[in-house]
Short mmCIF file of C-alpha atoms and ligand atoms in Angstrom, two decimals:
data_model
loop_
_atom_site.label_atom_id
_atom_site.label_comp_id
_atom_site.label_asym_id
_atom_site.label_seq_id
_atom_site.Cartn_x
_atom_site.Cartn_y
_atom_site.Cartn_z
CA MET B 12 0.00 0.00 0.00
CA ILE B 13 1.61 3.22 -1.18
CA SER B 14 0.38 6.76 -0.73
CA LEU B 15 0.84 9.07 -3.69
CA ALA B 16 1.96 12.38 -2.32
CA SER B 17 1.30 14.03 -5.68
CA ALA B 18 -2.47 13.54 -5.54
CA THR B 19 -3.80 16.11 -3.09
CA ALA B 20 -7.34 16.36 -1.75
CA ALA B 21 -8.04 19.35 -3.98
CA ASP B 22 -6.81 17.44 -7.04
CA SER B 23 -8.96 14.49 -6.36
CA ASN B 24 -12.02 16.66 -5.80
CA SER B 25 -11.65 18.35 -9.16
CA VAL B 26 -11.02 14.97 -10.73
CA LEU B 27 -14.28 13.78 -9.24
CA VAL B 28 -16.23 16.58 -10.82
CA ASP B 29 -14.68 15.86 -14.22
CA ARG B 30 -15.13 12.12 -13.95
CA ARG B 31 -18.69 12.50 -12.89
CA ARG B 32 -19.48 14.47 -16.01
CA GLU B 33 -17.73 11.90 -18.12
CA ALA B 34 -19.49 9.02 -16.40
CA ILE B 35 -22.82 10.66 -17.05
CA SER B 36 -22.12 11.35 -20.69
CA SER B 37 -21.01 7.78 -21.29
CA GLU B 38 -24.16 6.32 -19.73
CA PRO B 39 -26.30 4.31 -22.10
CA GLU B 40 -29.11 6.44 -23.59
CA THR B 41 -31.75 4.60 -21.58
CA ALA B 42 -30.31 5.68 -18.23
CA VAL B 43 -30.86 9.42 -18.04
CA ALA B 44 -28.65 10.55 -15.19
CA THR B 45 -29.53 13.73 -13.37
CA ALA B 46 -27.30 15.83 -11.14
CA VAL B 47 -28.64 14.20 -7.98
CA GLU B 48 -28.21 10.60 -9.06
CA ARG B 49 -25.47 8.45 -7.65
CA VAL B 50 -23.50 7.25 -10.67
CA ALA B 51 -20.35 5.18 -11.07
CA ARG B 52 -17.31 7.39 -11.49
CA PRO B 53 -13.57 6.78 -11.35
CA VAL B 54 -11.56 8.23 -8.46
CA VAL B 55 -8.65 9.19 -10.76
CA SER B 56 -8.36 11.03 -14.07
CA PHE B 57 -6.71 9.44 -17.09
CA ASP B 58 -3.68 11.69 -16.55
CA GLN B 59 -3.32 10.40 -13.00
CA ALA B 60 -3.96 6.85 -14.21
CA ARG B 61 -1.10 7.13 -16.73
CA GLU B 62 1.22 8.37 -14.01
CA ILE B 63 0.21 5.53 -11.71
CA ALA B 64 0.49 2.93 -14.50
CA GLU B 65 3.97 4.15 -15.33
CA GLN B 66 5.09 3.97 -11.74
CA TYR B 67 3.37 0.77 -10.60
CA GLY B 68 2.30 -1.04 -13.74
CA THR B 69 -1.15 -2.47 -14.37
CA PRO B 70 -3.57 -3.80 -13.28
CA THR B 71 -3.68 -1.46 -10.30
CA LEU B 72 -6.56 -0.71 -7.95
CA VAL B 73 -6.59 2.82 -6.59
CA ILE B 74 -8.26 3.60 -3.28
CA SER B 75 -9.32 7.20 -2.71
CA ARG B 76 -9.13 7.99 0.98
CA SER B 77 -11.21 11.16 0.56
CA VAL B 78 -14.00 9.43 -1.37
CA LEU B 79 -14.22 6.76 1.34
CA ALA B 80 -14.25 9.33 4.15
CA GLU B 81 -16.91 11.30 2.31
CA THR B 82 -19.13 8.21 1.93
CA TYR B 83 -18.79 7.42 5.62
CA ARG B 84 -19.68 11.00 6.58
CA SER B 85 -22.70 11.09 4.25
CA MET B 86 -24.06 7.87 5.74
CA LYS B 87 -23.52 9.08 9.28
CA ALA B 88 -25.13 12.43 8.49
CA ALA B 89 -28.24 10.75 7.08
CA LEU B 90 -28.38 8.15 9.87
CA PRO B 91 -27.12 10.10 12.90
CA ASN B 92 -28.53 7.61 15.41
CA VAL B 93 -27.08 4.54 13.75
CA GLU B 94 -23.60 3.25 14.62
CA MET B 95 -21.70 1.96 11.59
CA PHE B 96 -20.04 -1.46 11.80
CA TYR B 97 -18.32 -1.71 8.42
CA ALA B 98 -18.55 -5.27 7.04
CA ALA B 99 -14.87 -6.11 6.51
CA LYS B 100 -15.85 -8.98 4.19
CA ALA B 101 -16.48 -6.49 1.35
CA ASN B 102 -12.84 -5.37 1.36
CA SER B 103 -10.47 -6.01 4.25
CA ASP B 104 -7.58 -4.02 2.80
CA VAL B 105 -5.85 -2.34 5.72
CA ALA B 106 -5.86 1.09 4.04
CA ILE B 107 -9.66 0.98 3.84
CA LEU B 108 -10.02 -0.28 7.40
CA ARG B 109 -7.63 2.39 8.68
CA THR B 110 -9.56 5.25 7.07
CA LEU B 111 -12.85 3.97 8.47
CA CYS B 112 -11.31 3.52 11.90
CA LEU B 113 -10.07 7.12 11.87
CA GLU B 114 -13.54 8.29 10.79
CA GLY B 115 -15.03 6.67 13.90
CA SER B 116 -16.54 3.52 12.41
CA SER B 117 -16.72 0.18 14.16
CA VAL B 118 -16.31 -3.09 12.29
CA ASP B 119 -18.09 -6.39 11.56
CA VAL B 120 -15.81 -9.39 11.07
CA CYS B 121 -16.53 -13.02 10.22
CA SER B 122 -13.12 -14.60 10.82
CA TYR B 123 -9.96 -14.28 12.89
CA ARG B 124 -8.01 -13.11 9.84
CA GLU B 125 -10.46 -10.24 9.34
CA MET B 126 -10.19 -9.44 13.03
CA GLN B 127 -6.40 -9.28 12.73
CA SER B 128 -6.61 -6.95 9.72
CA ALA B 129 -9.00 -4.73 11.67
CA MET B 130 -6.64 -4.61 14.66
CA LEU B 131 -3.73 -3.80 12.39
CA ALA B 132 -5.80 -0.88 11.12
CA GLY B 133 -6.40 0.40 14.65
CA PHE B 134 -9.73 -1.14 15.70
CA LYS B 135 -10.04 -2.47 19.25
CA PRO B 136 -11.88 -5.76 19.94
CA GLU B 137 -14.59 -3.70 21.72
CA GLN B 138 -15.36 -2.03 18.40
CA MET B 139 -16.10 -5.36 16.71
CA ILE B 140 -18.96 -7.76 16.31
CA HIS B 141 -18.66 -11.24 14.83
CA THR B 142 -21.48 -11.96 12.39
CA HIS B 143 -20.77 -15.44 11.08
CA PRO B 144 -23.76 -17.63 12.03
CA CYS B 145 -21.85 -20.93 11.56
CA LYS B 146 -18.26 -20.58 12.77
CA THR B 147 -15.58 -23.15 13.29
CA VAL B 148 -14.73 -23.61 16.96
CA GLN B 149 -11.23 -22.32 16.15
CA ASN B 150 -12.65 -19.13 14.61
CA LEU B 151 -14.83 -18.62 17.69
CA LEU B 152 -12.00 -19.25 20.17
CA ASP B 153 -9.38 -17.18 18.35
CA CYS B 154 -11.66 -14.14 18.18
CA TYR B 155 -12.84 -14.64 21.76
CA ASN B 156 -9.31 -14.97 23.10
CA GLU B 157 -8.39 -11.76 21.33
CA GLY B 158 -11.19 -9.95 23.19
CA LEU B 159 -14.21 -10.02 20.88
CA ARG B 160 -17.46 -10.53 22.81
CA TRP B 161 -20.38 -10.22 20.36
CA PHE B 162 -21.18 -13.39 18.42
CA THR B 163 -24.03 -14.44 16.14
CA TYR B 164 -26.24 -17.53 16.16
CA ASP B 165 -29.37 -18.49 14.25
CA CYS B 166 -30.01 -22.07 15.42
CA VAL B 167 -29.68 -24.36 18.45
CA GLY B 168 -26.58 -26.08 17.02
CA GLU B 169 -24.60 -22.84 16.93
CA LEU B 170 -25.89 -21.93 20.36
CA GLU B 171 -24.60 -25.21 21.75
CA LYS B 172 -21.23 -24.59 20.14
CA ILE B 173 -20.97 -21.15 21.71
CA ALA B 174 -22.31 -22.42 25.06
CA ALA B 175 -19.65 -25.14 25.16
CA HIS B 176 -16.69 -22.86 24.45
CA THR B 177 -17.48 -19.23 25.21
CA PRO B 178 -20.73 -19.03 27.23
CA ASP B 179 -20.14 -15.52 28.59
CA VAL B 180 -20.56 -13.66 25.29
CA ASN B 181 -23.25 -11.26 24.09
CA LEU B 182 -25.39 -13.10 21.59
CA ILE B 183 -26.70 -11.64 18.36
CA LEU B 184 -29.70 -13.56 17.05
CA ARG B 185 -29.87 -13.39 13.27
CA LEU B 186 -33.27 -13.33 11.59
CA ALA B 187 -33.83 -14.38 8.00
CA ALA B 188 -35.06 -11.59 5.76
CA SER B 189 -36.89 -11.63 2.49
CA SER B 190 -36.31 -8.77 0.14
CA SER B 191 -37.66 -8.22 -3.31
CA SER B 192 -35.23 -5.62 -4.62
CA SER B 193 -31.88 -7.04 -3.52
CA LEU B 194 -29.55 -8.48 -6.11
CA ILE B 195 -28.01 -10.98 -3.72
CA ASN B 196 -30.05 -12.91 -1.15
CA LEU B 197 -28.14 -13.33 2.09
CA SER B 198 -30.92 -15.20 3.88
CA ALA B 199 -30.87 -18.26 1.64
CA LYS B 200 -28.20 -19.72 3.90
CA PHE B 201 -28.49 -17.96 7.27
CA GLY B 202 -31.01 -16.49 9.65
CA CYS B 203 -33.87 -18.05 11.64
CA ASP B 204 -37.52 -17.58 10.79
CA PRO B 205 -38.47 -14.39 12.71
CA LEU B 206 -41.39 -16.33 14.19
CA ASP B 207 -38.91 -18.75 15.81
CA ALA B 208 -36.82 -15.98 17.40
CA PRO B 209 -38.53 -16.02 20.84
CA LYS B 210 -38.03 -19.78 21.08
CA LEU B 211 -34.34 -19.45 20.12
CA ALA B 212 -33.91 -16.63 22.64
CA ALA B 213 -35.45 -18.86 25.33
CA GLU B 214 -33.02 -21.66 24.37
CA ALA B 215 -30.14 -19.27 25.08
CA LEU B 216 -31.61 -18.10 28.38
CA SER B 217 -32.14 -21.68 29.51
CA ARG B 218 -28.38 -22.21 29.03
CA GLY B 219 -27.62 -19.15 31.14
CA MET B 220 -26.56 -17.08 28.13
CA SER B 221 -27.58 -13.56 27.23
CA VAL B 222 -29.17 -12.48 23.97
CA ARG B 223 -28.50 -8.78 23.52
CA CYS B 224 -29.09 -8.09 19.86
CA LEU B 225 -31.35 -9.01 16.95
CA SER B 226 -29.91 -8.75 13.45
CA PHE B 227 -30.94 -9.29 9.86
CA HIS B 228 -29.60 -8.65 6.36
CA VAL B 229 -32.07 -7.61 3.67
CA GLY B 230 -29.73 -8.88 0.94
CA SER B 231 -26.90 -7.17 -0.86
CA GLN B 232 -27.36 -4.33 -3.36
CA CYS B 233 -30.84 -3.68 -1.96
CA LEU B 234 -32.17 -1.05 -4.35
CA ASP B 235 -35.37 -0.17 -2.53
CA PRO B 236 -35.29 1.00 1.11
CA SER B 237 -38.90 -0.10 1.59
CA ASP B 238 -37.46 -3.64 1.87
CA PHE B 239 -35.90 -2.45 5.14
CA SER B 240 -39.23 -1.09 6.21
CA ARG B 241 -41.01 -4.42 5.72
CA MET B 242 -38.24 -6.27 7.52
CA LEU B 243 -38.19 -3.81 10.42
CA LYS B 244 -41.87 -4.51 10.99
CA LYS B 245 -41.18 -8.26 11.30
CA ALA B 246 -38.10 -7.59 13.41
CA ARG B 247 -40.21 -5.55 15.84
CA THR B 248 -42.61 -8.45 16.31
CA ALA B 249 -39.64 -10.76 16.88
CA TRP B 250 -38.09 -8.20 19.27
CA ASP B 251 -41.24 -7.97 21.40
CA GLY B 252 -41.52 -11.77 21.42
CA CYS B 253 -37.92 -12.18 22.58
CA VAL B 254 -38.36 -9.57 25.32
CA ALA B 255 -41.53 -11.35 26.46
CA ALA B 256 -39.46 -14.55 26.59
CA GLY B 257 -37.07 -12.80 28.98
CA ALA B 258 -34.27 -11.62 26.67
CA GLN B 259 -32.62 -8.34 27.64
CA LEU B 260 -32.31 -6.95 24.15
CA GLU B 261 -30.47 -3.67 23.79
CA VAL B 262 -29.17 -3.52 20.19
CA LEU B 263 -30.91 -3.77 16.83
CA ASP B 264 -28.55 -4.60 13.95
CA ILE B 265 -30.05 -3.73 10.56
CA GLY B 266 -27.21 -5.35 8.59
CA GLY B 267 -25.93 -4.18 5.23
CA GLY B 268 -27.46 -4.05 1.79
CA PHE B 269 -26.87 -0.36 1.04
CA PRO B 270 -26.49 -0.16 -2.75
CA ALA B 271 -23.70 1.20 -4.93
CA PRO B 272 -23.85 2.49 -8.52
CA TYR B 273 -22.51 0.20 -11.26
CA ARG B 274 -23.74 0.60 -14.85
CA ALA B 275 -27.09 1.44 -13.32
CA SER B 276 -27.28 4.46 -11.01
CA VAL B 277 -28.83 4.19 -7.55
CA MET B 278 -30.53 6.50 -5.04
CA THR B 279 -28.25 9.00 -3.32
CA ILE B 280 -27.01 8.10 0.14
CA HIS B 281 -29.07 10.92 1.59
CA GLU B 282 -32.30 9.85 -0.09
CA TYR B 283 -31.82 6.16 0.71
CA CYS B 284 -30.73 6.59 4.32
CA SER B 285 -33.42 9.18 5.03
CA ALA B 286 -36.06 6.62 4.04
CA LEU B 287 -34.32 4.15 6.31
CA ALA B 288 -34.21 6.61 9.21
CA ALA B 289 -37.96 7.19 8.86
CA ALA B 290 -38.65 3.43 8.88
CA LEU B 291 -36.48 3.01 11.99
CA GLU B 292 -38.38 5.80 13.70
CA GLU B 293 -41.71 4.20 12.76
CA HIS B 294 -40.91 0.68 13.97
CA PHE B 295 -38.35 1.18 16.76
CA GLY B 296 -38.57 4.89 17.61
CA ASP B 297 -40.27 4.24 20.95
CA LEU B 298 -37.44 2.05 22.29
CA PRO B 299 -34.31 3.46 24.00
CA ILE B 300 -31.94 1.09 22.20
CA ARG B 301 -28.72 1.16 20.21
CA ILE B 302 -29.13 0.75 16.49
CA ILE B 303 -26.22 -0.45 14.40
CA ALA B 304 -25.73 -1.16 10.67
CA GLU B 305 -23.17 -3.25 8.80
CA PRO B 306 -22.72 -1.61 5.40
CA GLY B 307 -20.10 -3.30 3.21
CA ARG B 308 -20.67 -2.51 -0.45
CA GLY B 309 -22.45 0.83 0.10
CA MET B 310 -19.51 2.04 2.17
CA VAL B 311 -16.53 1.01 0.05
CA ALA B 312 -17.54 0.15 -3.52
CA GLU B 313 -17.09 3.66 -4.88
CA CYS B 314 -13.73 4.48 -3.30
CA MET B 315 -11.74 2.10 -5.50
CA THR B 316 -11.08 2.27 -9.25
CA LEU B 317 -9.25 -0.24 -11.40
CA ILE B 318 -6.65 0.84 -13.94
CA THR B 319 -6.32 -1.88 -16.57
CA LYS B 320 -4.56 -2.00 -19.93
CA VAL B 321 -5.54 -3.34 -23.33
CA LEU B 322 -3.21 -6.27 -24.11
CA GLY B 323 -4.49 -7.34 -27.47
CA ARG B 324 -7.33 -7.08 -29.95
CA SER B 325 -8.97 -9.11 -32.66
CA VAL B 326 -12.26 -9.53 -34.50
CA ARG B 327 -14.35 -12.59 -33.79
CA GLY B 328 -17.77 -13.27 -35.25
CA GLY B 329 -17.81 -9.76 -36.69
CA LEU B 330 -17.34 -8.14 -33.29
CA PRO B 331 -14.26 -6.37 -32.00
CA TRP B 332 -12.65 -8.26 -29.12
CA TYR B 333 -10.30 -6.59 -26.66
CA PHE B 334 -8.17 -8.45 -24.15
CA ILE B 335 -7.27 -6.58 -20.97
CA ASP B 336 -4.87 -7.41 -18.14
CA ASP B 337 -7.47 -8.02 -15.43
CA GLY B 338 -10.51 -10.29 -15.54
CA VAL B 339 -13.10 -12.36 -13.73
CA TYR B 340 -10.45 -14.36 -11.88
CA GLY B 341 -9.01 -11.07 -10.64
CA SER B 342 -10.63 -7.72 -9.83
CA PHE B 343 -13.70 -8.54 -11.92
CA SER B 344 -14.44 -11.56 -9.70
CA GLY B 345 -17.49 -9.64 -8.52
CA LYS B 346 -18.94 -10.24 -11.96
CA LEU B 347 -19.15 -13.97 -11.15
CA PHE B 348 -19.64 -14.03 -7.40
CA ASP B 349 -21.51 -10.79 -6.90
CA HIS B 350 -23.51 -10.24 -10.13
CA ALA B 351 -21.80 -6.86 -10.52
CA ASP B 352 -22.05 -5.22 -13.93
CA PHE B 353 -18.97 -2.98 -14.05
CA GLU B 354 -18.86 0.04 -16.32
CA LEU B 355 -15.74 0.33 -18.47
CA VAL B 356 -14.64 3.95 -18.86
CA THR B 357 -12.48 4.93 -21.82
CA GLU B 358 -10.64 8.19 -22.39
CA ASN B 359 -12.52 10.87 -24.33
CA ALA B 360 -15.32 8.42 -25.02
CA GLU B 361 -17.69 11.24 -25.94
CA TYR B 362 -15.49 12.28 -28.88
CA ARG B 363 -14.93 8.83 -30.33
CA THR B 364 -17.20 6.60 -32.38
CA ARG B 365 -18.41 3.76 -30.22
CA SER B 366 -19.63 0.32 -31.12
CA ARG B 367 -20.51 -2.92 -29.42
CA CYS B 368 -17.56 -5.11 -28.53
CA VAL B 369 -16.42 -7.89 -26.27
CA VAL B 370 -13.89 -7.22 -23.53
CA ALA B 371 -12.15 -10.28 -22.12
CA GLY B 372 -9.73 -10.93 -19.26
CA PRO B 373 -6.17 -12.24 -19.47
CA THR B 374 -6.62 -15.92 -18.53
CA CYS B 375 -7.00 -18.88 -20.89
CA ASP B 376 -10.54 -19.57 -19.68
CA SER B 377 -13.31 -18.78 -22.18
CA HIS B 378 -15.53 -17.66 -19.32
CA ASP B 379 -13.10 -14.91 -18.51
CA VAL B 380 -15.11 -12.20 -20.28
CA VAL B 381 -15.85 -8.94 -18.46
CA SER B 382 -18.30 -7.35 -20.90
CA ILE B 383 -20.27 -8.31 -23.99
CA ASP B 384 -22.75 -5.47 -24.31
CA GLN B 385 -20.96 -2.17 -23.76
CA GLU B 386 -20.35 0.23 -26.61
CA LEU B 387 -16.75 1.36 -26.59
CA PRO B 388 -14.50 3.30 -28.98
CA GLU B 389 -11.99 1.38 -31.06
CA LEU B 390 -9.32 0.64 -28.48
CA GLU B 391 -5.57 0.67 -29.04
CA VAL B 392 -3.25 -1.93 -27.59
CA GLY B 393 -1.61 -0.27 -24.59
CA GLU B 394 -4.58 2.00 -23.94
CA LEU B 395 -5.79 2.31 -20.34
CA LEU B 396 -9.35 1.69 -19.17
CA LEU B 397 -10.77 2.83 -15.84
CA VAL B 398 -13.31 0.73 -13.99
CA PRO B 399 -15.15 2.51 -11.18
CA THR B 400 -17.01 0.91 -8.24
CA MET B 401 -14.39 -1.77 -7.69
CA GLY B 402 -14.14 -1.31 -3.92
CA ALA B 403 -16.44 -4.12 -2.78
CA TYR B 404 -16.25 -7.84 -3.51
CA SER B 405 -13.60 -7.45 -6.22
CA ASN B 406 -10.04 -7.84 -4.88
CA ALA B 407 -11.65 -9.59 -1.89
CA SER B 408 -12.50 -12.61 -4.05
CA ALA B 409 -9.69 -12.39 -6.64
CA SER B 410 -7.37 -15.35 -7.26
CA GLY B 411 -4.03 -15.88 -8.94
CA PHE B 412 -5.44 -18.35 -11.47
CA ASN B 413 -3.19 -18.99 -14.50
CA GLY B 414 -0.21 -17.80 -12.48
CA LEU B 415 -1.18 -14.19 -13.06
CA ASP B 416 -0.67 -11.57 -10.38
CA ILE B 417 -3.74 -10.05 -8.81
CA ALA B 418 -3.95 -6.28 -9.08
CA ARG B 419 -1.68 -4.19 -6.89
CA ILE B 420 -3.51 -1.81 -4.54
CA ILE B 421 -2.38 1.76 -3.93
CA GLU B 422 -3.96 4.60 -2.02
CA VAL B 423 -4.31 8.24 -3.03
CA GLU B 424 -5.68 11.12 -1.03
C1 LIG S 26 -22.02 -9.51 3.65
C2 LIG S 26 -22.57 -9.01 4.93
C3 LIG S 26 -22.69 -7.63 5.18
C4 LIG S 26 -22.38 -6.59 4.15
O1 LIG S 26 -23.35 -6.58 3.17
P1 LIG S 26 -23.39 -5.47 2.02
O2 LIG S 26 -24.52 -5.87 1.18
O3 LIG S 26 -22.09 -5.49 1.33
O4 LIG S 26 -23.63 -4.15 2.70
C5 LIG S 26 -23.17 -7.22 6.41
N1 LIG S 26 -23.51 -8.13 7.36
C6 LIG S 26 -23.40 -9.46 7.17
C7 LIG S 26 -23.79 -10.38 8.26
C8 LIG S 26 -22.95 -9.95 5.94
O5 LIG S 26 -22.86 -11.27 5.75
#
């Protein structure tokens, strides 16, 4: 992780304005972006990208500290009563964790390795919750021994595991959520039926353990905040049932799901979080409790941009094909694992004739194709492309398949 002294905060702000305009003008005609929409935009200009490529090579992922800090502040401003526990799973790069720690965030981890990264970045165990509903005993013990005290369960089996090894923890009971607008369902695997929550709380109490928190996750890339509203209503019923069963609940954890702009724009942070704040007020406003959230994608996706280079070109089946030096086994892994549809930004796109083409990654696998339906200018070998919104679930799930290096990560102001 290297800081580029040459890129100052003022530079990167003016770059943002420029990039935003460019991102808007290169939107497909169907998506009419307005000034208030949240659109994908690179955190560096092409001039900066060339400088970085010359110095560090490609592919390189660039983290903008100021963009990340700004996202955190916007979320906090729109949800002043909600404590942020950044979901380290989305991107556990220490530079990202360090910025969020300095901004005052807490952190959600699901393994000891994530906990170690968070500590390296400055987080204390008291600022962490562990949200994996089915942990190995080793994972549980390592995190416990390091000082973490908030752990998740969603069934009797996990409860028994925790009771046997670390009975004096604060339990988080995870509820399953159904959401209609989320791209990725995170309740297909975890979370109890909200109707079973009081019974599961009673199971904990009967073992002398304390259930302190209810949690849920509406699903990732949740486009419509009314999904939160519907879930909050069910969570309130579950909450009251657990309290009636004797649980001393004091924290509601509304999970992640906050969306980020890819090729499609999304609601602004302010608009989205304001709707969420109103729903929280409606369903939990009468309770003197702590409310926490675990944004992953919504917090970090926009702060990282990929710089990748065109390695080769050909024409296949009448279509131009371009081969670039990063692909679905690398930073574009989110295309496979996360259904992300990344926008490819080319220099001066608005002044060049564009046509449909295929853009493929550098491995020998035929599935390693990053785009088949974007209209791009005729690209030169050696030309750089910028790919915005690469901060979440990209490097986190990249591999070194084919013996190729995964992208280097650098940080700019
Ligand atoms: C993945 C995950 C998150 C983060 O979700 P996003 O959709 O990226 O905000 C938060 N909490 C839990 C328990 C998760 O598994």
